[in-house]
Amino acid sequence: MNKDINISKLKQIELAILEQFINICNKENLQYYVIGGTLLGAVRHKGFIPWDDDIDVGMPREDYKKFLKIAPKYLPKEYFLQTHITDKEYPANFAKIRNSNTTFIETSLNKCNINHGVYIDVFPLDYYPTNKIKSFLFDIYNKVLSFRISAVFNLENIHYPLYKKIIRKTISSLLKVIYPNIHSALKKRDNLFKSVKERNLITNHCGAWGKKEIAPIEWFGKGTELYFENLTVKAPKEYDKYLTHIYGDYMKFPPKEKQVSHHYTDIIDLEKPYTEYINKGNIK
């Protein structure tokens, strides 16, 4: 994260996007929940975690599909709803809403010719199989597709141990032979997420916490209201159980050395559009 940026202004830009998102959900009666660090921030800080700037929301798959369809007619012209369909080099199975008048170029995506505006993440929430054999096969296929997709990310400057970088690069190269087309892998992963029909467990398959994000569907329910900065947001009904499941004693602050943003960025400019910094996908 650039040390000289106005963190307060960055958060205000993200909050403005979140407010637009909530307004659309309310107008169209769509279910959503704040999740991940955003939920933790809402419960523990009534807003952002002080040292972070993430905003993550999740939507049940059917609501997510409806949102992707109707959101563009509501969003202001400077906001872009980014998916691997609307932005052909965007390599993820979840959406972002970006402010195109700003710049937030992450190291991992700096080789992708995509919209690089400041954003919030919008994740689909899907079911997870309860049968052990089915879940085992699901996890293997998901891991294979995930590795293939990650081949387009620039991970050279991310702080992975050298052996992990070598393993990832080797496996990714092999999978390029099986899935030469990145869009094929993205579509197959979407279909995998949507393939589970039993409605007992729900998860964010694209989340940072892996299997810790798998939870009984009853924990989400219709949701409950919490405060996040100046906004009222929807959270999972059993947010205490959910946060404990992921973080353990979530009210306890991490050590000082871990109170840092997890973003690795090349350029952040809150005054200029990302197009000022890229030329055919390359940073100028």
mmCIF file of C-alpha atoms in Angstrom:
data_model
loop_
_atom_site.group_PDB
_atom_site.id
_atom_site.type_symbol
_atom_site.label_atom_id
_atom_site.label_comp_id
_atom_site.label_asym_id
_atom_site.label_seq_id
_atom_site.Cartn_x
_atom_site.Cartn_y
_atom_site.Cartn_z
ATOM 1 C CA MET A 1 0.000 0.000 0.000
ATOM 2 C CA ASN A 2 1.389 3.419 -0.928
ATOM 3 C CA LYS A 3 2.343 5.202 2.265
ATOM 4 C CA ASP A 4 1.630 8.705 0.952
ATOM 5 C CA ILE A 5 -2.007 8.207 -0.059
ATOM 6 C CA ASN A 6 -4.968 9.615 1.804
ATOM 7 C CA ILE A 7 -6.338 6.475 3.459
ATOM 8 C CA SER A 8 -9.387 8.359 4.695
ATOM 9 C CA LYS A 9 -10.278 9.465 1.166
ATOM 10 C CA LEU A 10 -9.724 5.943 -0.174
ATOM 11 C CA LYS A 11 -12.187 4.602 2.381
ATOM 12 C CA GLN A 12 -14.724 7.306 1.499
ATOM 13 C CA ILE A 13 -14.541 6.327 -2.175
ATOM 14 C CA GLU A 14 -15.138 2.697 -1.249
ATOM 15 C CA LEU A 15 -17.998 3.653 1.079
ATOM 16 C CA ALA A 16 -19.654 5.574 -1.753
ATOM 17 C CA ILE A 17 -19.515 2.432 -3.912
ATOM 18 C CA LEU A 18 -20.918 0.336 -1.057
ATOM 19 C CA GLU A 19 -23.766 2.790 -0.599
ATOM 20 C CA GLN A 20 -24.687 2.467 -4.270
ATOM 21 C CA PHE A 21 -24.552 -1.317 -3.957
ATOM 22 C CA ILE A 22 -26.850 -1.300 -0.911
ATOM 23 C CA ASN A 23 -29.312 1.055 -2.605
ATOM 24 C CA ILE A 24 -29.597 -1.298 -5.582
ATOM 25 C CA CYS A 25 -30.108 -4.323 -3.313
ATOM 26 C CA ASN A 26 -32.790 -2.498 -1.345
ATOM 27 C CA LYS A 27 -34.626 -1.351 -4.489
ATOM 28 C CA GLU A 28 -34.583 -4.811 -6.049
ATOM 29 C CA ASN A 29 -35.084 -6.747 -2.801
ATOM 30 C CA LEU A 30 -31.794 -8.608 -3.172
ATOM 31 C CA GLN A 31 -30.160 -10.404 -0.250
ATOM 32 C CA TYR A 32 -26.557 -9.581 0.625
ATOM 33 C CA TYR A 33 -24.243 -9.770 3.635
ATOM 34 C CA VAL A 34 -21.028 -8.032 4.625
ATOM 35 C CA ILE A 35 -18.439 -10.775 5.028
ATOM 36 C CA GLY A 36 -14.756 -11.279 5.835
ATOM 37 C CA GLY A 37 -12.850 -8.304 7.204
ATOM 38 C CA THR A 38 -15.797 -6.007 6.499
ATOM 39 C CA LEU A 39 -18.010 -8.036 8.840
ATOM 40 C CA LEU A 40 -15.231 -8.177 11.427
ATOM 41 C CA GLY A 41 -14.832 -4.405 11.141
ATOM 42 C CA ALA A 42 -18.572 -3.825 11.487
ATOM 43 C CA VAL A 43 -18.751 -5.891 14.684
ATOM 44 C CA ARG A 44 -15.472 -4.890 16.322
ATOM 45 C CA HIS A 45 -15.039 -1.297 15.068
ATOM 46 C CA LYS A 46 -18.460 -0.336 13.666
ATOM 47 C CA GLY A 47 -16.608 0.380 10.439
ATOM 48 C CA PHE A 48 -13.311 -0.312 8.733
ATOM 49 C CA ILE A 49 -10.607 -2.241 10.504
ATOM 50 C CA PRO A 50 -8.294 0.750 11.183
ATOM 51 C CA TRP A 51 -5.282 -0.642 9.317
ATOM 52 C CA ASP A 52 -7.215 -2.038 6.358
ATOM 53 C CA ASP A 53 -9.486 -0.736 3.605
ATOM 54 C CA ASP A 54 -11.270 -3.813 2.238
ATOM 55 C CA ILE A 55 -14.987 -3.931 1.583
ATOM 56 C CA ASP A 56 -16.308 -7.419 0.897
ATOM 57 C CA VAL A 57 -19.933 -8.360 0.381
ATOM 58 C CA GLY A 58 -21.464 -11.729 -0.458
ATOM 59 C CA MET A 59 -24.734 -12.586 -2.166
ATOM 60 C CA PRO A 60 -26.559 -15.920 -2.518
ATOM 61 C CA ARG A 61 -25.968 -17.092 -6.084
ATOM 62 C CA GLU A 62 -29.494 -16.324 -7.344
ATOM 63 C CA ASP A 63 -29.362 -12.779 -5.948
ATOM 64 C CA TYR A 64 -25.835 -12.383 -7.316
ATOM 65 C CA LYS A 65 -27.022 -13.357 -10.822
ATOM 66 C CA LYS A 66 -29.873 -10.845 -10.618
ATOM 67 C CA PHE A 67 -27.521 -8.145 -9.374
ATOM 68 C CA LEU A 68 -25.109 -8.650 -12.283
ATOM 69 C CA LYS A 69 -28.023 -8.334 -14.686
ATOM 70 C CA ILE A 70 -29.712 -5.225 -13.305
ATOM 71 C CA ALA A 71 -26.901 -3.263 -11.616
ATOM 72 C CA PRO A 72 -25.542 -1.522 -14.744
ATOM 73 C CA LYS A 73 -28.807 0.392 -15.224
ATOM 74 C CA TYR A 74 -28.530 1.808 -11.684
ATOM 75 C CA LEU A 75 -24.803 2.456 -11.308
ATOM 76 C CA PRO A 76 -23.448 5.961 -12.020
ATOM 77 C CA LYS A 77 -21.537 6.224 -15.295
ATOM 78 C CA GLU A 78 -18.161 6.342 -13.535
ATOM 79 C CA TYR A 79 -18.814 2.972 -11.854
ATOM 80 C CA PHE A 80 -17.953 -0.226 -13.694
ATOM 81 C CA LEU A 81 -19.306 -3.667 -12.800
ATOM 82 C CA GLN A 82 -16.328 -5.904 -13.474
ATOM 83 C CA THR A 83 -16.585 -9.641 -14.156
ATOM 84 C CA HIS A 84 -14.656 -11.983 -16.436
ATOM 85 C CA ILE A 85 -17.476 -11.403 -18.930
ATOM 86 C CA THR A 86 -17.615 -7.585 -18.847
ATOM 87 C CA ASP A 87 -13.819 -7.211 -18.703
ATOM 88 C CA LYS A 88 -12.222 -9.958 -20.791
ATOM 89 C CA GLU A 89 -8.816 -10.028 -19.054
ATOM 90 C CA TYR A 90 -10.223 -9.945 -15.516
ATOM 91 C CA PRO A 91 -9.241 -13.349 -14.056
ATOM 92 C CA ALA A 92 -11.646 -14.011 -11.184
ATOM 93 C CA ASN A 93 -14.916 -15.795 -10.412
ATOM 94 C CA PHE A 94 -16.392 -12.886 -8.468
ATOM 95 C CA ALA A 95 -17.309 -9.318 -9.310
ATOM 96 C CA LYS A 96 -15.896 -5.935 -8.427
ATOM 97 C CA ILE A 97 -17.567 -2.547 -8.625
ATOM 98 C CA ARG A 98 -14.887 -0.032 -9.611
ATOM 99 C CA ASN A 99 -14.714 3.740 -9.684
ATOM 100 C CA SER A 100 -13.221 4.378 -13.126
ATOM 101 C CA ASN A 101 -12.145 7.905 -12.200
ATOM 102 C CA THR A 102 -9.537 6.548 -9.774
ATOM 103 C CA THR A 103 -6.466 4.303 -9.902
ATOM 104 C CA PHE A 104 -5.716 1.253 -7.764
ATOM 105 C CA ILE A 105 -3.241 -0.969 -9.612
ATOM 106 C CA GLU A 106 -2.473 -4.098 -7.625
ATOM 107 C CA THR A 107 0.827 -5.874 -8.208
ATOM 108 C CA SER A 108 -0.863 -9.203 -8.856
ATOM 109 C CA LEU A 109 -2.995 -7.725 -11.663
ATOM 110 C CA ASN A 110 -0.543 -5.215 -13.125
ATOM 111 C CA LYS A 111 -0.097 -7.242 -16.326
ATOM 112 C CA CYS A 112 -3.839 -7.431 -17.011
ATOM 113 C CA ASN A 113 -5.436 -4.932 -19.377
ATOM 114 C CA ILE A 114 -8.479 -4.295 -17.175
ATOM 115 C CA ASN A 115 -10.258 -1.526 -15.295
ATOM 116 C CA HIS A 116 -7.976 -0.686 -12.340
ATOM 117 C CA GLY A 117 -10.198 1.724 -10.407
ATOM 118 C CA VAL A 118 -10.758 1.663 -6.645
ATOM 119 C CA TYR A 119 -13.247 -1.099 -5.893
ATOM 120 C CA ILE A 120 -15.346 -3.200 -3.572
ATOM 121 C CA ASP A 121 -15.608 -6.991 -3.960
ATOM 122 C CA VAL A 122 -18.944 -8.705 -4.590
ATOM 123 C CA PHE A 123 -18.773 -12.481 -4.025
ATOM 124 C CA PRO A 124 -21.321 -15.139 -4.956
ATOM 125 C CA LEU A 125 -22.240 -17.436 -2.065
ATOM 126 C CA ASP A 126 -22.709 -21.043 -3.131
ATOM 127 C CA TYR A 127 -23.436 -24.382 -1.527
ATOM 128 C CA TYR A 128 -20.857 -26.942 -0.446
ATOM 129 C CA PRO A 129 -21.344 -30.739 -0.501
ATOM 130 C CA THR A 130 -21.796 -32.520 2.828
ATOM 131 C CA ASN A 131 -20.824 -35.925 1.437
ATOM 132 C CA LYS A 132 -17.108 -36.548 2.111
ATOM 133 C CA ILE A 133 -16.371 -38.143 -1.247
ATOM 134 C CA LYS A 134 -18.226 -35.429 -3.158
ATOM 135 C CA SER A 135 -16.507 -32.673 -1.164
ATOM 136 C CA PHE A 136 -13.089 -34.312 -1.748
ATOM 137 C CA LEU A 137 -13.622 -34.436 -5.516
ATOM 138 C CA PHE A 138 -15.074 -30.917 -5.493
ATOM 139 C CA ASP A 139 -11.994 -29.567 -3.689
ATOM 140 C CA ILE A 140 -9.554 -31.252 -6.096
ATOM 141 C CA TYR A 141 -11.316 -29.899 -9.185
ATOM 142 C CA ASN A 142 -11.589 -26.450 -7.638
ATOM 143 C CA LYS A 143 -7.874 -26.448 -6.785
ATOM 144 C CA VAL A 144 -6.931 -27.492 -10.328
ATOM 145 C CA LEU A 145 -9.019 -24.721 -11.886
ATOM 146 C CA SER A 146 -7.803 -22.194 -9.332
ATOM 147 C CA PHE A 147 -4.179 -22.956 -10.143
ATOM 148 C CA ARG A 148 -4.850 -22.564 -13.861
ATOM 149 C CA ILE A 149 -6.537 -19.211 -13.359
ATOM 150 C CA SER A 150 -3.791 -17.963 -11.037
ATOM 151 C CA ALA A 151 -1.257 -18.398 -13.858
ATOM 152 C CA VAL A 152 -2.240 -14.973 -15.196
ATOM 153 C CA PHE A 153 -1.514 -13.235 -11.895
ATOM 154 C CA ASN A 154 1.833 -11.551 -11.402
ATOM 155 C CA LEU A 155 3.018 -13.193 -8.200
ATOM 156 C CA GLU A 156 6.741 -12.527 -8.606
ATOM 157 C CA ASN A 157 6.784 -9.681 -6.096
ATOM 158 C CA ILE A 158 4.349 -11.266 -3.658
ATOM 159 C CA HIS A 159 6.071 -12.608 -0.566
ATOM 160 C CA TYR A 160 5.721 -16.335 -1.187
ATOM 161 C CA PRO A 161 8.647 -18.602 -0.265
ATOM 162 C CA LEU A 162 10.740 -19.474 -3.330
ATOM 163 C CA TYR A 163 9.736 -23.145 -3.300
ATOM 164 C CA LYS A 164 6.036 -22.168 -3.362
ATOM 165 C CA LYS A 165 6.622 -19.878 -6.339
ATOM 166 C CA ILE A 166 8.391 -22.695 -8.203
ATOM 167 C CA ILE A 167 5.629 -25.199 -7.412
ATOM 168 C CA ARG A 168 2.878 -22.773 -8.437
ATOM 169 C CA LYS A 169 4.646 -21.875 -11.673
ATOM 170 C CA THR A 170 5.273 -25.525 -12.587
ATOM 171 C CA ILE A 171 1.711 -26.659 -11.908
ATOM 172 C CA SER A 172 0.261 -23.610 -13.670
ATOM 173 C CA SER A 173 2.390 -24.304 -16.756
ATOM 174 C CA LEU A 174 1.170 -27.895 -16.900
ATOM 175 C CA LEU A 175 -2.453 -26.837 -16.536
ATOM 176 C CA LYS A 176 -2.112 -24.381 -19.419
ATOM 177 C CA VAL A 177 -1.798 -27.434 -21.642
ATOM 178 C CA ILE A 178 -5.090 -28.869 -20.294
ATOM 179 C CA TYR A 179 -6.890 -25.508 -20.206
ATOM 180 C CA PRO A 180 -5.217 -23.308 -22.840
ATOM 181 C CA ASN A 181 -8.100 -20.834 -22.669
ATOM 182 C CA ILE A 182 -8.391 -18.917 -19.380
ATOM 183 C CA HIS A 183 -12.065 -18.194 -20.040
ATOM 184 C CA SER A 184 -12.755 -21.901 -20.309
ATOM 185 C CA ALA A 185 -11.259 -22.428 -16.840
ATOM 186 C CA LEU A 186 -13.226 -19.501 -15.389
ATOM 187 C CA LYS A 187 -16.490 -20.798 -16.859
ATOM 188 C CA LYS A 188 -15.828 -24.348 -15.641
ATOM 189 C CA ARG A 189 -15.117 -23.005 -12.147
ATOM 190 C CA ASP A 190 -18.353 -20.993 -12.196
ATOM 191 C CA ASN A 191 -20.226 -24.138 -13.189
ATOM 192 C CA LEU A 192 -18.511 -26.138 -10.448
ATOM 193 C CA PHE A 193 -19.611 -23.599 -7.818
ATOM 194 C CA LYS A 194 -23.183 -23.760 -9.101
ATOM 195 C CA SER A 195 -23.267 -27.551 -9.329
ATOM 196 C CA VAL A 196 -24.012 -28.305 -5.647
ATOM 197 C CA LYS A 197 -27.771 -28.472 -5.074
ATOM 198 C CA GLU A 198 -28.077 -29.619 -1.440
ATOM 199 C CA ARG A 199 -28.766 -26.579 0.724
ATOM 200 C CA ASN A 200 -27.087 -27.356 4.037
ATOM 201 C CA LEU A 201 -23.723 -25.619 3.843
ATOM 202 C CA ILE A 202 -22.912 -22.298 2.199
ATOM 203 C CA THR A 203 -19.567 -20.680 1.469
ATOM 204 C CA ASN A 204 -17.607 -18.075 -0.440
ATOM 205 C CA HIS A 205 -15.507 -20.322 -2.682
ATOM 206 C CA CYS A 206 -13.315 -17.354 -3.664
ATOM 207 C CA GLY A 207 -12.677 -16.218 -0.092
ATOM 208 C CA ALA A 208 -9.287 -15.884 1.563
ATOM 209 C CA TRP A 209 -10.028 -18.315 4.399
ATOM 210 C CA GLY A 210 -10.697 -21.494 2.435
ATOM 211 C CA LYS A 211 -12.694 -24.125 4.297
ATOM 212 C CA LYS A 212 -13.094 -21.859 7.324
ATOM 213 C CA GLU A 213 -15.676 -19.966 5.268
ATOM 214 C CA ILE A 214 -17.957 -23.012 5.009
ATOM 215 C CA ALA A 215 -20.901 -22.532 7.356
ATOM 216 C CA PRO A 216 -24.406 -23.878 8.010
ATOM 217 C CA ILE A 217 -26.857 -21.949 5.877
ATOM 218 C CA GLU A 218 -28.847 -21.137 9.034
ATOM 219 C CA TRP A 219 -26.019 -18.877 10.181
ATOM 220 C CA PHE A 220 -26.811 -16.505 7.317
ATOM 221 C CA GLY A 221 -30.629 -16.562 7.243
ATOM 222 C CA LYS A 222 -32.302 -13.282 6.324
ATOM 223 C CA GLY A 223 -29.488 -11.401 7.997
ATOM 224 C CA THR A 224 -29.327 -8.775 10.700
ATOM 225 C CA GLU A 225 -28.439 -5.085 10.603
ATOM 226 C CA LEU A 226 -25.143 -3.640 11.790
ATOM 227 C CA TYR A 227 -23.458 -0.258 11.473
ATOM 228 C CA PHE A 228 -20.493 0.188 9.141
ATOM 229 C CA GLU A 229 -19.177 3.733 9.339
ATOM 230 C CA ASN A 230 -22.147 5.907 8.265
ATOM 231 C CA LEU A 231 -24.112 3.051 6.703
ATOM 232 C CA THR A 232 -26.501 0.377 7.930
ATOM 233 C CA VAL A 233 -25.477 -2.959 6.433
ATOM 234 C CA LYS A 234 -26.771 -6.531 6.431
ATOM 235 C CA ALA A 235 -24.722 -9.186 8.227
ATOM 236 C CA PRO A 236 -25.202 -12.943 8.665
ATOM 237 C CA LYS A 237 -27.806 -13.624 11.343
ATOM 238 C CA GLU A 238 -25.367 -15.651 13.464
ATOM 239 C CA TYR A 239 -22.397 -13.387 12.844
ATOM 240 C CA ASP A 240 -20.796 -14.243 16.187
ATOM 241 C CA LYS A 241 -20.655 -17.957 15.295
ATOM 242 C CA TYR A 242 -19.463 -17.135 11.791
ATOM 243 C CA LEU A 243 -16.662 -14.806 12.931
ATOM 244 C CA THR A 244 -15.566 -17.212 15.669
ATOM 245 C CA HIS A 245 -15.456 -20.022 13.123
ATOM 246 C CA ILE A 246 -13.099 -17.995 10.904
ATOM 247 C CA TYR A 247 -11.029 -15.906 13.311
ATOM 248 C CA GLY A 248 -11.347 -17.546 16.715
ATOM 249 C CA ASP A 249 -11.323 -14.800 19.388
ATOM 250 C CA TYR A 250 -12.153 -12.119 16.848
ATOM 251 C CA MET A 251 -12.509 -9.317 19.402
ATOM 252 C CA LYS A 252 -8.830 -9.651 20.271
ATOM 253 C CA PHE A 253 -6.555 -7.413 18.187
ATOM 254 C CA PRO A 254 -3.704 -9.101 16.261
ATOM 255 C CA PRO A 255 -0.092 -8.263 17.157
ATOM 256 C CA LYS A 256 1.139 -4.848 15.968
ATOM 257 C CA GLU A 257 3.271 -6.372 13.227
ATOM 258 C CA LYS A 258 0.163 -7.946 11.700
ATOM 259 C CA GLN A 259 -1.885 -4.759 11.776
ATOM 260 C CA VAL A 260 -1.155 -3.984 8.121
ATOM 261 C CA SER A 261 -3.086 -3.937 4.870
ATOM 262 C CA HIS A 262 -2.734 -7.130 2.813
ATOM 263 C CA HIS A 263 -2.818 -5.266 -0.518
ATOM 264 C CA TYR A 264 0.329 -5.077 -2.649
ATOM 265 C CA THR A 265 -0.086 -2.130 -4.987
ATOM 266 C CA ASP A 266 2.016 -0.466 -7.674
ATOM 267 C CA ILE A 267 0.017 2.742 -8.074
ATOM 268 C CA ILE A 268 -2.801 4.380 -6.122
ATOM 269 C CA ASP A 269 -4.119 7.718 -7.343
ATOM 270 C CA LEU A 270 -7.445 8.930 -6.016
ATOM 271 C CA GLU A 271 -7.541 11.963 -8.317
ATOM 272 C CA LYS A 272 -6.763 10.445 -11.736
ATOM 273 C CA PRO A 273 -8.370 7.600 -13.722
ATOM 274 C CA TYR A 274 -6.393 4.383 -14.195
ATOM 275 C CA THR A 275 -6.249 5.078 -17.949
ATOM 276 C CA GLU A 276 -3.627 7.736 -17.197
ATOM 277 C CA TYR A 277 -1.267 5.007 -16.047
ATOM 278 C CA ILE A 278 -1.717 2.148 -18.489
ATOM 279 C CA ASN A 279 -1.003 1.684 -22.170
ATOM 280 C CA LYS A 280 -2.414 -1.481 -23.755
ATOM 281 C CA GLY A 281 -2.387 -3.195 -20.396
ATOM 282 C CA ASN A 282 1.137 -2.116 -19.423
ATOM 283 C CA ILE A 283 1.872 0.413 -16.716
ATOM 284 C CA LYS A 284 3.381 3.534 -18.284
#
